[in-house]
């Protein structure tokens, strides 16, 4: 039983190291595909759990480019803006289909730089990590040193229900509020069922 409490504590501590790199820390030189994949795997592995870490492959990135989700590389090299968009995409794809992520990435693209949006996203990620860590610490206090099964069930259920509602709220914003109207410029956004490796 105490082993379960230790696992929860370790996960909470891991949230403290789950920050995306700052904008200025992203390489500002052109990177080839294998370098991009390596950076994405290192960054994404920090905040995803074990078997949930879905490796991002070169073919996935090629599909994102082909579908207009990610801008085309320059002479097969990817820059800081590509990395920022791919890091956001890779974290968001755990809960959203690609068509919704396309709206998130392209929203206000003519008014706000990629660097500014990435910095907002990064700050929000830090805020979310701190909030979840605080809630998990409180839950750990409630389950006691033996990690009471009833309390674990209640807390896990609460998280599942909240995650479901938060995902639904994000989809509503992206689909009904932020999606460009028919007359506005809109990039091609694929149906998430058409491509493997969403």
PDB file of C-alpha atoms in Angstrom:
ATOM      1  CA  UNK A   1       0.000   0.000   0.000  1.00  0.00           C
ATOM      2  CA  UNK A   2       2.786   2.445   0.861  1.00  0.00           C
ATOM      3  CA  UNK A   3       4.312   1.694  -2.557  1.00  0.00           C
ATOM      4  CA  UNK A   4       1.192   3.200  -4.166  1.00  0.00           C
ATOM      5  CA  UNK A   5       1.625   6.397  -2.162  1.00  0.00           C
ATOM      6  CA  UNK A   6       5.278   6.556  -3.224  1.00  0.00           C
ATOM      7  CA  UNK A   7       4.247   6.239  -6.908  1.00  0.00           C
ATOM      8  CA  UNK A   8       1.847   9.154  -6.504  1.00  0.00           C
ATOM      9  CA  UNK A   9       4.538  11.272  -4.794  1.00  0.00           C
ATOM     10  CA  UNK A  10       7.042  10.461  -7.549  1.00  0.00           C
ATOM     11  CA  UNK A  11       4.518  11.465 -10.225  1.00  0.00           C
ATOM     12  CA  UNK A  12       3.824  14.752  -8.448  1.00  0.00           C
ATOM     13  CA  UNK A  13       7.552  15.485  -8.230  1.00  0.00           C
ATOM     14  CA  UNK A  14       7.871  14.720 -11.950  1.00  0.00           C
ATOM     15  CA  UNK A  15       5.467  17.552 -12.719  1.00  0.00           C
ATOM     16  CA  UNK A  16       8.110  19.972 -11.499  1.00  0.00           C
ATOM     17  CA  UNK A  17      10.420  18.916 -14.328  1.00  0.00           C
ATOM     18  CA  UNK A  18       7.796  18.808 -17.055  1.00  0.00           C
ATOM     19  CA  UNK A  19       8.357  22.228 -18.559  1.00  0.00           C
ATOM     20  CA  UNK A  20       8.649  22.755 -22.265  1.00  0.00           C
ATOM     21  CA  UNK A  21      11.812  24.559 -23.294  1.00  0.00           C
ATOM     22  CA  UNK A  22      11.571  28.341 -23.366  1.00  0.00           C
ATOM     23  CA  UNK A  23      11.256  29.967 -26.797  1.00  0.00           C
ATOM     24  CA  UNK A  24      14.856  31.209 -26.667  1.00  0.00           C
ATOM     25  CA  UNK A  25      16.055  27.705 -25.799  1.00  0.00           C
ATOM     26  CA  UNK A  26      14.602  26.200 -28.962  1.00  0.00           C
ATOM     27  CA  UNK A  27      17.267  25.835 -31.654  1.00  0.00           C
ATOM     28  CA  UNK A  28      17.218  28.766 -34.064  1.00  0.00           C
ATOM     29  CA  UNK A  29      19.107  26.922 -36.791  1.00  0.00           C
ATOM     30  CA  UNK A  30      17.550  24.691 -39.408  1.00  0.00           C
ATOM     31  CA  UNK A  31      17.135  21.131 -38.169  1.00  0.00           C
ATOM     32  CA  UNK A  32      16.722  17.962 -40.166  1.00  0.00           C
ATOM     33  CA  UNK A  33      13.825  15.609 -39.494  1.00  0.00           C
ATOM     34  CA  UNK A  34      15.745  13.197 -37.237  1.00  0.00           C
ATOM     35  CA  UNK A  35      16.899  16.100 -35.047  1.00  0.00           C
ATOM     36  CA  UNK A  36      13.342  17.411 -34.801  1.00  0.00           C
ATOM     37  CA  UNK A  37      12.009  13.989 -33.764  1.00  0.00           C
ATOM     38  CA  UNK A  38      14.710  13.660 -31.083  1.00  0.00           C
ATOM     39  CA  UNK A  39      13.849  17.060 -29.582  1.00  0.00           C
ATOM     40  CA  UNK A  40      10.110  16.299 -29.632  1.00  0.00           C
ATOM     41  CA  UNK A  41      10.597  12.946 -27.916  1.00  0.00           C
ATOM     42  CA  UNK A  42      12.774  14.457 -25.182  1.00  0.00           C
ATOM     43  CA  UNK A  43      10.376  17.328 -24.520  1.00  0.00           C
ATOM     44  CA  UNK A  44       7.178  15.283 -24.696  1.00  0.00           C
ATOM     45  CA  UNK A  45       8.463  12.414 -22.595  1.00  0.00           C
ATOM     46  CA  UNK A  46       8.581  14.720 -19.592  1.00  0.00           C
ATOM     47  CA  UNK A  47       4.846  15.211 -19.225  1.00  0.00           C
ATOM     48  CA  UNK A  48       3.336  12.034 -20.705  1.00  0.00           C
ATOM     49  CA  UNK A  49       2.953   8.782 -18.822  1.00  0.00           C
ATOM     50  CA  UNK A  50       4.773   5.573 -19.767  1.00  0.00           C
ATOM     51  CA  UNK A  51       2.720   3.759 -22.369  1.00  0.00           C
ATOM     52  CA  UNK A  52       0.853   6.977 -23.225  1.00  0.00           C
ATOM     53  CA  UNK A  53       3.992   8.506 -24.717  1.00  0.00           C
ATOM     54  CA  UNK A  54       3.164   8.316 -28.386  1.00  0.00           C
ATOM     55  CA  UNK A  55       6.318   8.666 -30.389  1.00  0.00           C
ATOM     56  CA  UNK A  56       6.092  11.240 -33.099  1.00  0.00           C
ATOM     57  CA  UNK A  57       7.473   9.849 -36.311  1.00  0.00           C
ATOM     58  CA  UNK A  58       8.850  11.459 -39.455  1.00  0.00           C
ATOM     59  CA  UNK A  59       5.833  10.200 -41.394  1.00  0.00           C
ATOM     60  CA  UNK A  60       3.468  11.906 -38.916  1.00  0.00           C
ATOM     61  CA  UNK A  61       5.341  15.184 -39.317  1.00  0.00           C
ATOM     62  CA  UNK A  62       5.276  14.805 -43.106  1.00  0.00           C
ATOM     63  CA  UNK A  63       1.508  14.294 -42.925  1.00  0.00           C
ATOM     64  CA  UNK A  64       1.078  17.372 -40.738  1.00  0.00           C
ATOM     65  CA  UNK A  65       3.040  19.395 -43.301  1.00  0.00           C
ATOM     66  CA  UNK A  66       1.165  17.901 -46.253  1.00  0.00           C
ATOM     67  CA  UNK A  67      -2.171  18.696 -44.614  1.00  0.00           C
ATOM     68  CA  UNK A  68      -1.150  22.273 -43.827  1.00  0.00           C
ATOM     69  CA  UNK A  69      -1.172  21.829 -40.045  1.00  0.00           C
ATOM     70  CA  UNK A  70       2.553  22.562 -39.842  1.00  0.00           C
ATOM     71  CA  UNK A  71       4.225  24.985 -42.241  1.00  0.00           C
ATOM     72  CA  UNK A  72       6.521  23.559 -44.897  1.00  0.00           C
ATOM     73  CA  UNK A  73      10.186  23.232 -43.932  1.00  0.00           C
ATOM     74  CA  UNK A  74      12.694  25.425 -45.736  1.00  0.00           C
ATOM     75  CA  UNK A  75      14.983  23.244 -47.853  1.00  0.00           C
ATOM     76  CA  UNK A  76      14.011  20.219 -45.689  1.00  0.00           C
ATOM     77  CA  UNK A  77      15.052  22.052 -42.524  1.00  0.00           C
ATOM     78  CA  UNK A  78      12.784  22.904 -39.613  1.00  0.00           C
ATOM     79  CA  UNK A  79      13.167  26.079 -37.577  1.00  0.00           C
ATOM     80  CA  UNK A  80      12.129  27.346 -34.178  1.00  0.00           C
ATOM     81  CA  UNK A  81       8.566  28.078 -35.327  1.00  0.00           C
ATOM     82  CA  UNK A  82       8.158  24.526 -36.614  1.00  0.00           C
ATOM     83  CA  UNK A  83       9.404  23.116 -33.309  1.00  0.00           C
ATOM     84  CA  UNK A  84       7.080  25.336 -31.280  1.00  0.00           C
ATOM     85  CA  UNK A  85       4.043  24.280 -33.322  1.00  0.00           C
ATOM     86  CA  UNK A  86       5.066  20.613 -33.142  1.00  0.00           C
ATOM     87  CA  UNK A  87       5.564  20.762 -29.362  1.00  0.00           C
ATOM     88  CA  UNK A  88       2.107  22.267 -28.899  1.00  0.00           C
ATOM     89  CA  UNK A  89       0.622  19.747 -31.331  1.00  0.00           C
ATOM     90  CA  UNK A  90       2.301  16.818 -29.613  1.00  0.00           C
ATOM     91  CA  UNK A  91       0.915  17.735 -26.189  1.00  0.00           C
ATOM     92  CA  UNK A  92      -2.543  18.619 -27.494  1.00  0.00           C
ATOM     93  CA  UNK A  93      -2.931  15.443 -29.556  1.00  0.00           C
ATOM     94  CA  UNK A  94      -3.355  13.475 -26.343  1.00  0.00           C
ATOM     95  CA  UNK A  95      -6.828  15.007 -25.955  1.00  0.00           C
ATOM     96  CA  UNK A  96      -7.820  16.655 -29.253  1.00  0.00           C
ATOM     97  CA  UNK A  97      -8.198  15.547 -32.862  1.00  0.00           C
ATOM     98  CA  UNK A  98      -5.863  17.116 -35.399  1.00  0.00           C
ATOM     99  CA  UNK A  99      -8.617  19.262 -36.924  1.00  0.00           C
ATOM    100  CA  UNK A 100      -9.101  21.015 -33.564  1.00  0.00           C
ATOM    101  CA  UNK A 101      -5.357  21.384 -33.009  1.00  0.00           C
ATOM    102  CA  UNK A 102      -5.107  23.071 -36.422  1.00  0.00           C
ATOM    103  CA  UNK A 103      -7.541  25.731 -35.205  1.00  0.00           C
ATOM    104  CA  UNK A 104      -5.517  26.207 -32.016  1.00  0.00           C
ATOM    105  CA  UNK A 105      -2.233  26.583 -33.923  1.00  0.00           C
ATOM    106  CA  UNK A 106      -3.584  28.938 -36.583  1.00  0.00           C
ATOM    107  CA  UNK A 107      -5.736  31.138 -34.343  1.00  0.00           C
ATOM    108  CA  UNK A 108      -4.592  34.773 -34.587  1.00  0.00           C
ATOM    109  CA  UNK A 109      -1.552  33.766 -36.648  1.00  0.00           C
ATOM    110  CA  UNK A 110      -1.591  37.094 -38.493  1.00  0.00           C
ATOM    111  CA  UNK A 111      -1.705  39.070 -35.239  1.00  0.00           C
ATOM    112  CA  UNK A 112       0.477  37.126 -32.790  1.00  0.00           C
ATOM    113  CA  UNK A 113       3.866  35.574 -33.498  1.00  0.00           C
ATOM    114  CA  UNK A 114       4.466  31.853 -33.058  1.00  0.00           C
ATOM    115  CA  UNK A 115       6.977  32.686 -30.340  1.00  0.00           C
ATOM    116  CA  UNK A 116       4.417  34.675 -28.385  1.00  0.00           C
ATOM    117  CA  UNK A 117       1.772  31.949 -28.671  1.00  0.00           C
ATOM    118  CA  UNK A 118       4.313  29.304 -27.677  1.00  0.00           C
ATOM    119  CA  UNK A 119       5.326  31.374 -24.643  1.00  0.00           C
ATOM    120  CA  UNK A 120       1.656  31.674 -23.603  1.00  0.00           C
ATOM    121  CA  UNK A 121       1.204  27.914 -24.054  1.00  0.00           C
ATOM    122  CA  UNK A 122       4.352  27.182 -22.045  1.00  0.00           C
ATOM    123  CA  UNK A 123       3.266  29.487 -19.190  1.00  0.00           C
ATOM    124  CA  UNK A 124      -0.177  27.877 -19.160  1.00  0.00           C
ATOM    125  CA  UNK A 125       1.437  24.440 -19.034  1.00  0.00           C
ATOM    126  CA  UNK A 126       3.449  25.495 -15.993  1.00  0.00           C
ATOM    127  CA  UNK A 127       0.317  26.869 -14.335  1.00  0.00           C
ATOM    128  CA  UNK A 128      -1.541  23.615 -15.076  1.00  0.00           C
ATOM    129  CA  UNK A 129       1.316  21.509 -13.680  1.00  0.00           C
ATOM    130  CA  UNK A 130       1.396  23.548 -10.474  1.00  0.00           C
ATOM    131  CA  UNK A 131      -2.379  23.317 -10.084  1.00  0.00           C
ATOM    132  CA  UNK A 132      -2.497  19.572 -10.665  1.00  0.00           C
ATOM    133  CA  UNK A 133       0.467  18.997  -8.327  1.00  0.00           C
ATOM    134  CA  UNK A 134      -1.317  20.946  -5.563  1.00  0.00           C
ATOM    135  CA  UNK A 135      -4.523  18.952  -6.063  1.00  0.00           C
ATOM    136  CA  UNK A 136      -2.619  15.667  -6.086  1.00  0.00           C
ATOM    137  CA  UNK A 137      -0.817  16.595  -2.848  1.00  0.00           C
ATOM    138  CA  UNK A 138      -4.168  17.380  -1.256  1.00  0.00           C
ATOM    139  CA  UNK A 139      -5.591  14.078  -2.503  1.00  0.00           C
ATOM    140  CA  UNK A 140      -2.578  12.254  -1.095  1.00  0.00           C
ATOM    141  CA  UNK A 141      -3.340  13.813   2.303  1.00  0.00           C
ATOM    142  CA  UNK A 142      -6.923  12.535   2.014  1.00  0.00           C
ATOM    143  CA  UNK A 143      -5.984   8.962   1.106  1.00  0.00           C
ATOM    144  CA  UNK A 144      -3.627   8.693   4.093  1.00  0.00           C
ATOM    145  CA  UNK A 145      -0.356   6.833   4.437  1.00  0.00           C
ATOM    146  CA  UNK A 146      -1.948   3.559   3.331  1.00  0.00           C
ATOM    147  CA  UNK A 147      -3.533   5.029   0.167  1.00  0.00           C
ATOM    148  CA  UNK A 148      -7.085   4.040   1.027  1.00  0.00           C
ATOM    149  CA  UNK A 149      -8.800   2.292  -1.910  1.00  0.00           C
ATOM    150  CA  UNK A 150     -12.104   4.128  -1.509  1.00  0.00           C
ATOM    151  CA  UNK A 151     -10.405   7.537  -1.529  1.00  0.00           C
ATOM    152  CA  UNK A 152      -8.266   6.552  -4.543  1.00  0.00           C
ATOM    153  CA  UNK A 153     -11.403   5.494  -6.440  1.00  0.00           C
ATOM    154  CA  UNK A 154     -13.184   8.743  -5.593  1.00  0.00           C
ATOM    155  CA  UNK A 155     -10.243  10.910  -6.626  1.00  0.00           C
ATOM    156  CA  UNK A 156      -9.508   8.974  -9.837  1.00  0.00           C
ATOM    157  CA  UNK A 157     -13.201   9.183 -10.761  1.00  0.00           C
ATOM    158  CA  UNK A 158     -13.246  12.922 -10.114  1.00  0.00           C
ATOM    159  CA  UNK A 159     -10.203  13.395 -12.358  1.00  0.00           C
ATOM    160  CA  UNK A 160     -11.776  11.306 -15.144  1.00  0.00           C
ATOM    161  CA  UNK A 161     -15.004  13.299 -15.033  1.00  0.00           C
ATOM    162  CA  UNK A 162     -13.211  16.650 -14.937  1.00  0.00           C
ATOM    163  CA  UNK A 163     -10.873  15.628 -17.780  1.00  0.00           C
ATOM    164  CA  UNK A 164     -13.880  14.623 -19.881  1.00  0.00           C
ATOM    165  CA  UNK A 165     -15.646  17.926 -19.254  1.00  0.00           C
ATOM    166  CA  UNK A 166     -12.485  19.986 -19.822  1.00  0.00           C
ATOM    167  CA  UNK A 167     -11.866  18.204 -23.125  1.00  0.00           C
ATOM    168  CA  UNK A 168     -15.462  18.868 -24.127  1.00  0.00           C
ATOM    169  CA  UNK A 169     -15.093  22.550 -23.213  1.00  0.00           C
ATOM    170  CA  UNK A 170     -11.872  22.842 -25.256  1.00  0.00           C
ATOM    171  CA  UNK A 171     -13.574  21.248 -28.283  1.00  0.00           C
ATOM    172  CA  UNK A 172     -16.533  23.618 -27.980  1.00  0.00           C
ATOM    173  CA  UNK A 173     -14.206  26.641 -27.940  1.00  0.00           C
ATOM    174  CA  UNK A 174     -12.141  25.409 -30.872  1.00  0.00           C
ATOM    175  CA  UNK A 175     -15.060  24.210 -32.993  1.00  0.00           C
ATOM    176  CA  UNK A 176     -17.816  26.691 -32.231  1.00  0.00           C
ATOM    177  CA  UNK A 177     -16.059  29.860 -31.111  1.00  0.00           C
ATOM    178  CA  UNK A 178     -12.546  30.001 -32.584  1.00  0.00           C
ATOM    179  CA  UNK A 179     -12.932  28.158 -35.896  1.00  0.00           C
ATOM    180  CA  UNK A 180     -12.816  30.657 -38.777  1.00  0.00           C
ATOM    181  CA  UNK A 181     -16.095  31.354 -40.521  1.00  0.00           C
ATOM    182  CA  UNK A 182     -16.539  30.122 -44.096  1.00  0.00           C
ATOM    183  CA  UNK A 183     -15.485  33.483 -45.500  1.00  0.00           C
ATOM    184  CA  UNK A 184     -12.280  33.680 -43.452  1.00  0.00           C
ATOM    185  CA  UNK A 185      -8.922  32.273 -44.416  1.00  0.00           C
ATOM    186  CA  UNK A 186      -8.670  28.737 -43.114  1.00  0.00           C
ATOM    187  CA  UNK A 187      -5.930  26.167 -43.592  1.00  0.00           C
ATOM    188  CA  UNK A 188      -6.889  22.721 -44.655  1.00  0.00           C
ATOM    189  CA  UNK A 189      -7.641  20.725 -41.510  1.00  0.00           C
ATOM    190  CA  UNK A 190      -7.880  16.970 -41.993  1.00  0.00           C
ATOM    191  CA  UNK A 191     -10.497  14.704 -40.544  1.00  0.00           C
ATOM    192  CA  UNK A 192      -8.692  12.976 -37.673  1.00  0.00           C
ATOM    193  CA  UNK A 193     -10.011   9.592 -38.831  1.00  0.00           C
ATOM    194  CA  UNK A 194      -8.239   9.835 -42.169  1.00  0.00           C
ATOM    195  CA  UNK A 195      -4.695   9.757 -40.777  1.00  0.00           C
ATOM    196  CA  UNK A 196      -3.041   7.311 -38.478  1.00  0.00           C
ATOM    197  CA  UNK A 197      -0.919   8.762 -35.722  1.00  0.00           C
ATOM    198  CA  UNK A 198      -3.227  11.619 -34.820  1.00  0.00           C
TER     199      UNK A 198
END
